[in-house]
Every structure is written in C-alpha cells, then in structure tokens.
mmCIF file of C-alpha atoms in Angstrom:
data_model
loop_
_atom_site.group_PDB
_atom_site.id
_atom_site.type_symbol
_atom_site.label_atom_id
_atom_site.label_comp_id
_atom_site.label_asym_id
_atom_site.label_seq_id
_atom_site.Cartn_x
_atom_site.Cartn_y
_atom_site.Cartn_z
ATOM 1 C CA UNK A 1 -12.797 5.191 15.181
ATOM 2 C CA UNK A 2 -10.999 6.831 12.257
ATOM 3 C CA UNK A 3 -9.425 5.051 9.326
ATOM 4 C CA UNK A 4 -5.984 4.438 7.889
ATOM 5 C CA UNK A 5 -5.035 4.542 4.327
ATOM 6 C CA UNK A 6 -1.362 3.654 3.168
ATOM 7 C CA UNK A 7 0.080 4.798 -0.058
ATOM 8 C CA UNK A 8 3.103 2.524 -1.261
ATOM 9 C CA UNK A 9 5.147 4.790 -3.682
ATOM 10 C CA UNK A 10 7.457 2.909 -6.290
ATOM 11 C CA UNK A 11 8.596 5.738 -8.113
ATOM 12 C CA UNK A 12 12.508 6.323 -8.732
ATOM 13 C CA UNK A 13 13.187 9.970 -9.095
ATOM 14 C CA UNK A 14 12.082 12.831 -7.199
ATOM 15 C CA UNK A 15 9.292 14.607 -8.182
ATOM 16 C CA UNK A 16 7.703 11.478 -9.347
ATOM 17 C CA UNK A 17 4.497 10.669 -11.445
ATOM 18 C CA UNK A 18 4.208 7.662 -9.519
ATOM 19 C CA UNK A 19 4.114 9.673 -6.509
ATOM 20 C CA UNK A 20 1.688 12.193 -7.920
ATOM 21 C CA UNK A 21 -0.624 9.825 -8.647
ATOM 22 C CA UNK A 22 -0.524 8.083 -5.547
ATOM 23 C CA UNK A 23 -1.305 11.669 -3.735
ATOM 24 C CA UNK A 24 -3.778 12.153 -6.177
ATOM 25 C CA UNK A 25 -5.303 9.047 -5.337
ATOM 26 C CA UNK A 26 -4.832 9.058 -1.546
ATOM 27 C CA UNK A 27 -6.524 12.717 -1.589
ATOM 28 C CA UNK A 28 -9.676 11.389 -3.490
ATOM 29 C CA UNK A 29 -10.242 8.465 -1.138
ATOM 30 C CA UNK A 30 -9.617 10.536 1.798
ATOM 31 C CA UNK A 31 -12.258 12.949 0.591
ATOM 32 C CA UNK A 32 -14.800 10.142 0.610
ATOM 33 C CA UNK A 33 -14.153 8.576 4.076
ATOM 34 C CA UNK A 34 -11.988 10.926 5.949
ATOM 35 C CA UNK A 35 -8.915 8.607 6.372
ATOM 36 C CA UNK A 36 -5.542 9.853 7.808
ATOM 37 C CA UNK A 37 -3.042 8.993 5.281
ATOM 38 C CA UNK A 38 0.718 7.606 5.263
ATOM 39 C CA UNK A 39 2.823 7.422 2.294
ATOM 40 C CA UNK A 40 5.579 4.944 1.944
ATOM 41 C CA UNK A 41 8.567 6.204 -0.530
ATOM 42 C CA UNK A 42 10.260 2.747 -1.586
ATOM 43 C CA UNK A 43 13.139 4.629 -3.026
ATOM 44 C CA UNK A 44 13.854 5.965 0.215
ATOM 45 C CA UNK A 45 14.046 2.210 1.652
ATOM 46 C CA UNK A 46 15.579 0.398 -1.409
ATOM 47 C CA UNK A 47 18.661 -0.457 0.573
ATOM 48 C CA UNK A 48 16.737 -1.668 3.789
ATOM 49 C CA UNK A 49 14.635 -3.722 1.467
ATOM 50 C CA UNK A 50 17.910 -5.141 -0.189
ATOM 51 C CA UNK A 51 19.307 -6.102 3.059
ATOM 52 C CA UNK A 52 15.979 -7.675 4.587
ATOM 53 C CA UNK A 53 15.641 -10.100 1.445
ATOM 54 C CA UNK A 54 19.339 -11.181 2.508
ATOM 55 C CA UNK A 55 19.104 -11.272 5.805
ATOM 56 C CA UNK A 56 15.727 -12.128 6.806
ATOM 57 C CA UNK A 57 15.320 -9.354 9.256
ATOM 58 C CA UNK A 58 14.091 -5.459 8.547
ATOM 59 C CA UNK A 59 15.513 -2.815 9.328
ATOM 60 C CA UNK A 60 13.692 -0.202 12.151
ATOM 61 C CA UNK A 61 12.975 2.198 9.278
ATOM 62 C CA UNK A 62 11.742 -0.314 7.052
ATOM 63 C CA UNK A 63 9.521 -2.118 10.143
ATOM 64 C CA UNK A 64 7.462 0.725 10.442
ATOM 65 C CA UNK A 65 6.773 0.942 6.789
ATOM 66 C CA UNK A 66 5.673 -2.596 6.758
ATOM 67 C CA UNK A 67 3.298 -1.775 10.090
ATOM 68 C CA UNK A 68 2.073 1.133 8.089
ATOM 69 C CA UNK A 69 0.949 -1.053 5.159
ATOM 70 C CA UNK A 70 -0.095 -4.346 7.341
ATOM 71 C CA UNK A 71 -2.396 -2.221 9.690
ATOM 72 C CA UNK A 72 -3.685 0.526 7.286
ATOM 73 C CA UNK A 73 -7.787 0.070 6.410
ATOM 74 C CA UNK A 74 -6.874 0.285 3.073
ATOM 75 C CA UNK A 75 -4.152 0.363 0.518
ATOM 76 C CA UNK A 76 -3.086 2.394 -2.528
ATOM 77 C CA UNK A 77 -0.189 0.866 -4.244
ATOM 78 C CA UNK A 78 1.656 2.541 -7.242
ATOM 79 C CA UNK A 79 4.688 1.280 -9.301
ATOM 80 C CA UNK A 80 6.449 2.637 -12.632
ATOM 81 C CA UNK A 81 6.152 -0.004 -15.351
ATOM 82 C CA UNK A 82 9.647 -1.199 -16.273
ATOM 83 C CA UNK A 83 9.877 -4.052 -19.168
ATOM 84 C CA UNK A 84 6.134 -4.400 -19.195
ATOM 85 C CA UNK A 85 5.378 -5.433 -15.275
ATOM 86 C CA UNK A 86 5.999 -3.485 -11.748
ATOM 87 C CA UNK A 87 9.644 -2.190 -10.908
ATOM 88 C CA UNK A 88 11.734 -4.623 -8.990
ATOM 89 C CA UNK A 89 11.828 -2.559 -6.090
ATOM 90 C CA UNK A 90 7.932 -2.621 -5.807
ATOM 91 C CA UNK A 91 8.115 -6.616 -6.052
ATOM 92 C CA UNK A 92 11.023 -6.858 -3.471
ATOM 93 C CA UNK A 93 9.070 -4.749 -0.870
ATOM 94 C CA UNK A 94 5.817 -7.077 -1.030
ATOM 95 C CA UNK A 95 8.500 -9.881 -1.020
ATOM 96 C CA UNK A 96 9.521 -8.946 2.209
ATOM 97 C CA UNK A 97 6.012 -8.461 3.945
ATOM 98 C CA UNK A 98 5.033 -11.585 5.733
ATOM 99 C CA UNK A 99 2.228 -14.007 3.977
ATOM 100 C CA UNK A 100 -1.124 -13.368 4.988
ATOM 101 C CA UNK A 101 -0.488 -10.017 6.278
ATOM 102 C CA UNK A 102 -2.317 -8.583 3.469
ATOM 103 C CA UNK A 103 -5.295 -10.919 3.431
ATOM 104 C CA UNK A 104 -8.750 -9.338 2.672
ATOM 105 C CA UNK A 105 -6.875 -6.040 2.826
ATOM 106 C CA UNK A 106 -8.956 -3.096 0.457
ATOM 107 C CA UNK A 107 -6.280 -2.487 -2.423
ATOM 108 C CA UNK A 108 -6.571 -0.277 -5.290
ATOM 109 C CA UNK A 109 -3.956 -0.642 -7.851
ATOM 110 C CA UNK A 110 -2.008 1.907 -10.264
ATOM 111 C CA UNK A 111 0.513 2.399 -12.535
ATOM 112 C CA UNK A 112 2.585 5.098 -14.867
ATOM 113 C CA UNK A 113 4.625 4.645 -17.521
ATOM 114 C CA UNK A 114 5.757 6.546 -21.082
ATOM 115 C CA UNK A 115 3.112 5.226 -22.931
ATOM 116 C CA UNK A 116 -0.386 3.490 -22.747
ATOM 117 C CA UNK A 117 0.911 0.668 -24.203
ATOM 118 C CA UNK A 118 2.198 -0.290 -20.887
ATOM 119 C CA UNK A 119 -1.612 -0.388 -19.411
ATOM 120 C CA UNK A 120 -2.350 -3.997 -19.299
ATOM 121 C CA UNK A 121 0.328 -4.649 -17.017
ATOM 122 C CA UNK A 122 -2.385 -3.539 -14.329
ATOM 123 C CA UNK A 123 -3.984 -6.564 -15.262
ATOM 124 C CA UNK A 124 -1.514 -9.407 -15.932
ATOM 125 C CA UNK A 125 1.032 -8.222 -13.245
ATOM 126 C CA UNK A 126 -0.345 -6.289 -10.321
ATOM 127 C CA UNK A 127 -3.669 -7.796 -9.954
ATOM 128 C CA UNK A 128 -2.652 -11.187 -10.136
ATOM 129 C CA UNK A 129 0.278 -10.140 -7.653
ATOM 130 C CA UNK A 130 -2.493 -8.957 -5.058
ATOM 131 C CA UNK A 131 -4.965 -11.796 -5.721
ATOM 132 C CA UNK A 132 -2.185 -14.147 -4.821
ATOM 133 C CA UNK A 133 -1.684 -12.251 -1.610
ATOM 134 C CA UNK A 134 -5.496 -12.476 -0.889
ATOM 135 C CA UNK A 135 -5.776 -8.817 -0.833
ATOM 136 C CA UNK A 136 -9.255 -7.506 -1.857
ATOM 137 C CA UNK A 137 -8.532 -5.236 -5.094
ATOM 138 C CA UNK A 138 -11.320 -3.097 -6.295
ATOM 139 C CA UNK A 139 -12.227 -3.401 -9.830
ATOM 140 C CA UNK A 140 -11.211 -0.106 -11.434
ATOM 141 C CA UNK A 141 -7.125 0.093 -11.896
ATOM 142 C CA UNK A 142 -5.628 3.423 -12.901
ATOM 143 C CA UNK A 143 -3.154 3.836 -15.328
ATOM 144 C CA UNK A 144 -1.792 7.246 -16.254
ATOM 145 C CA UNK A 145 1.133 7.638 -19.383
ATOM 146 C CA UNK A 146 2.877 10.422 -19.959
ATOM 147 C CA UNK A 147 0.291 12.066 -22.511
ATOM 148 C CA UNK A 148 -2.386 11.800 -19.257
ATOM 149 C CA UNK A 149 -1.059 14.511 -17.280
ATOM 150 C CA UNK A 150 -2.203 17.828 -17.947
ATOM 151 C CA UNK A 151 -4.512 16.118 -20.598
ATOM 152 C CA UNK A 152 -8.324 16.674 -20.619
ATOM 153 C CA UNK A 153 -8.732 13.249 -22.477
ATOM 154 C CA UNK A 154 -6.385 10.407 -21.960
ATOM 155 C CA UNK A 155 -6.497 7.190 -24.218
ATOM 156 C CA UNK A 156 -9.016 5.650 -21.503
ATOM 157 C CA UNK A 157 -10.999 8.737 -20.640
ATOM 158 C CA UNK A 158 -10.121 11.512 -18.311
ATOM 159 C CA UNK A 159 -7.637 10.715 -15.739
ATOM 160 C CA UNK A 160 -9.415 12.325 -13.082
ATOM 161 C CA UNK A 161 -12.892 11.023 -13.917
ATOM 162 C CA UNK A 162 -10.556 7.367 -13.369
ATOM 163 C CA UNK A 163 -8.957 8.206 -9.998
ATOM 164 C CA UNK A 164 -12.319 9.438 -8.896
ATOM 165 C CA UNK A 165 -14.018 6.183 -9.638
ATOM 166 C CA UNK A 166 -11.327 4.009 -8.210
ATOM 167 C CA UNK A 167 -11.073 6.147 -5.208
ATOM 168 C CA UNK A 168 -14.914 5.983 -4.786
ATOM 169 C CA UNK A 169 -14.487 1.863 -4.751
ATOM 170 C CA UNK A 170 -11.660 1.976 -2.573
ATOM 171 C CA UNK A 171 -13.926 4.268 -0.134
ATOM 172 C CA UNK A 172 -16.715 1.915 -0.597
ATOM 173 C CA UNK A 173 -15.185 -0.960 0.716
ATOM 174 C CA UNK A 174 -13.261 0.570 3.646
ATOM 175 C CA UNK A 175 -16.523 1.792 4.948
ATOM 176 C CA UNK A 176 -18.120 -1.149 4.677
ATOM 177 C CA UNK A 177 -15.472 -2.802 7.167
ATOM 178 C CA UNK A 178 -14.913 -1.994 11.117
ATOM 179 C CA UNK A 179 -11.532 0.207 11.582
ATOM 180 C CA UNK A 180 -8.607 -1.272 12.448
ATOM 181 C CA UNK A 181 -7.926 -1.121 16.279
ATOM 182 C CA UNK A 182 -5.325 1.122 17.282
ATOM 183 C CA UNK A 183 -1.833 -0.374 17.866
ATOM 184 C CA UNK A 184 -1.334 -1.193 21.478
ATOM 185 C CA UNK A 185 2.153 -1.332 23.476
ATOM 186 C CA UNK A 186 3.444 -4.923 23.056
ATOM 187 C CA UNK A 187 6.009 -4.579 25.250
ATOM 188 C CA UNK A 188 4.409 -2.672 28.159
ATOM 189 C CA UNK A 189 6.024 -3.637 31.529
ATOM 190 C CA UNK A 190 3.349 -5.115 34.218
ATOM 191 C CA UNK A 191 5.022 -5.869 37.338
ATOM 192 C CA UNK A 192 5.360 -9.936 38.477
ATOM 193 C CA UNK A 193 2.720 -9.224 41.356
ATOM 194 C CA UNK A 194 0.118 -7.542 38.676
ATOM 195 C CA UNK A 195 0.564 -10.627 36.794
ATOM 196 C CA UNK A 196 -0.156 -13.109 39.459
ATOM 197 C CA UNK A 197 -3.182 -10.929 40.595
ATOM 198 C CA UNK A 198 -4.531 -11.478 37.193
ATOM 199 C CA UNK A 199 -4.123 -14.845 37.379
ATOM 200 C CA UNK A 200 -5.813 -14.777 40.748
ATOM 201 C CA UNK A 201 -2.703 -15.834 42.542
ATOM 202 C CA UNK A 202 -1.957 -14.220 45.714
ATOM 203 C CA UNK A 203 1.743 -14.264 47.272
#
C-alpha cells in the first residue's frame, strides 16, 4: 500500500518561499519513500478557516484539506515567521482540526523568514505546538532565511543538506509504520434486507 504525505504551507504571497521550501522538503521525502504528495495552501483557505472558527463547521473545501492532513502517513508543515512566531493563519488551521487527530503522526516542521535571527522560533514555537498535539516531530527542523536561497552555505550550513537530512528522518519514521488504510465510503447505501442478513435475521 502506497504512503501519503501532506504539506501544509502558510505562505501568504504567490510565489512564496514558504511554499518553495515545502515543495523541496516533499520532493526529498518522496524520493526516499515514494509517497504521494498533497499540498494544502492555507492562503486559499483563509476565509473558510475564519468561518470555521466562528461557526464550528468547516466548508467542504476546508473539510477536504483537514482530511488530507489527518489521514496522511506523514506531514510537513511550513510557516513564515511573524513577530517571532508562526503566522496566525497557520495556528488557526491547526486550531480547527479535531483534538487528537494528529496524535502519533510523523511531522517535519519548517519555517521561513527574512533573517536567520528568527530561526529559534522553530524550537520555542512550532515544536511545542506539535508536541502538545502529540505528533511525532522528527529531530531536524528546517529554517530558510532569505540569504539561504541560492547560497551555497547558509548560517546553519547548506540548505540542501538540511532538507535532505530532515526528509530522511521523516521518511524513516514513515517507513517504520504501516501505511494508512484507504478511505472508505461511509455513506455507502446498504439495503435494509442486506443489513438484516448481516445480523442473521430473515424477514
């Protein structure tokens, strides 16, 4: 059974360095384990997320995104850093996901910002968030400052090397677990006679 990988990107611009980092992490992970990749762009769901926070009900589009994230075998999350922490849009998305849905899920955390001074936000903001959600966060977190793009050696070493190391860790955790079962159609119609037959009751 093939494995699935979901990428949550909270970049606000298009094109976005946050999405670019998410794509590179997903490609590196998929090379290791051969997973099918689904990308969730939060900028396209901003209104739906806000409405869900107020009403308690997701739109069909947001519901599909939540399902993709909660049913994936592995998860990559990438946010821009604003005011020394993850973006409000990023946090709001995980606020509307049902409690316990990410328990035990392998997660790779990553972030982007204009300067390397924000890199510690991965450890004091993102890692505690996913620890609280009881996800299984891989050891290597990936941060990309503006200076990292196109540079052979960023402030914490080569960006490509960090991506490959983190992707390898995520792929290893995913490979050590059985693939998630495919979704079944919960709304499948079963005739009443067939339901009785399953119970051993004849009319």
